[in-house]
Amino acid sequence: MKIAMASDHAGFSLKEEIKAYLQSQGHEVLDFGAHSEEACDLPDTVYPASLAVGEGKADRGIFVDGVGYGSAMIANKIYGVYAAVCQDPFCANLARSHSDTNVLCIGGKIIGSAIAMEIVKTWMTTEYLGTTEEKYRRRVGKVQAIAEKHLQKLA
C-alpha cells in the first residue's frame, strides 16, 4: 500500500517512527515532511499529503501533529479524504471498520510511541465492514453524499 505521511515539528519524531514501521511492513511511504523538529506550519505538509490521498496518488494517509485535530481539519477539506483522529486502538478500529477512513491523524503530544504504534497497526489492518453490512455502507454513503454536495472534486 502507498501511504502519504505528514507532520509538523511536534509530530516529526513519531512520524519517523511510524514511517520506519510501515516501510518494514512493505508499504511505500510518501513523506511530505516535516523533515526536522524545526518549527513549521502544518498546512504546508498536510495539505499536499491530503491532495495525494484525494487524487489517488496514495491509498491512505497518516498525519501526526501535536494533538491530531489540526491535521484532521485540513485533511477533511479535501474531496475524497475521510480523516479521523484516533487516540487509542479501539477508536482506530471503529474509524476503519465503521467509517472507512482513509486518513489517520495522531497527536504526538497526546499519546506515546507504544500506543501510537498499536493505533497504526490496528488502523492499517482493519477492514471496512460496509462491504458486508448494509448499515455501515448506508451511513458512509450519507457522508459521501454530503461531500458530493459541498466539496469540489479534484481535477
mmCIF file of N, CA and C in Angstrom, residues 24 59-60 70 86 93-94 121:
data_model
loop_
_atom_site.group_PDB
_atom_site.id
_atom_site.type_symbol
_atom_site.label_atom_id
_atom_site.label_comp_id
_atom_site.label_asym_id
_atom_site.label_seq_id
_atom_site.Cartn_x
_atom_site.Cartn_y
_atom_site.Cartn_z
ATOM 1 N N SER A 24 8.935 -1.238 7.021
ATOM 2 C CA SER A 24 9.323 -2.608 7.400
ATOM 3 C C SER A 24 8.223 -3.616 7.072
ATOM 4 N N ASP A 59 -2.829 5.501 -1.281
ATOM 5 C CA ASP A 59 -4.004 4.739 -0.865
ATOM 6 C C ASP A 59 -4.584 5.259 0.441
ATOM 7 N N ARG A 60 -3.705 5.665 1.336
ATOM 8 C CA ARG A 60 -4.100 6.179 2.640
ATOM 9 C C ARG A 60 -3.094 7.222 3.092
ATOM 10 N N GLY A 70 -5.587 19.417 14.152
ATOM 11 C CA GLY A 70 -5.199 20.324 13.074
ATOM 12 C C GLY A 70 -5.075 19.583 11.753
ATOM 13 N N CYS A 86 -7.468 9.505 16.089
ATOM 14 C CA CYS A 86 -7.587 8.314 16.939
ATOM 15 C C CYS A 86 -6.528 8.383 18.034
ATOM 16 N N ASN A 93 -9.922 1.098 15.279
ATOM 17 C CA ASN A 93 -10.711 0.002 14.719
ATOM 18 C C ASN A 93 -12.040 0.522 14.189
ATOM 19 N N LEU A 94 -12.728 1.326 14.967
ATOM 20 C CA LEU A 94 -14.031 1.850 14.537
ATOM 21 C C LEU A 94 -13.898 2.827 13.373
ATOM 22 N N LYS A 121 -1.070 0.024 13.736
ATOM 23 C CA LYS A 121 -1.227 -1.394 13.368
ATOM 24 C C LYS A 121 -2.702 -1.753 13.239
#
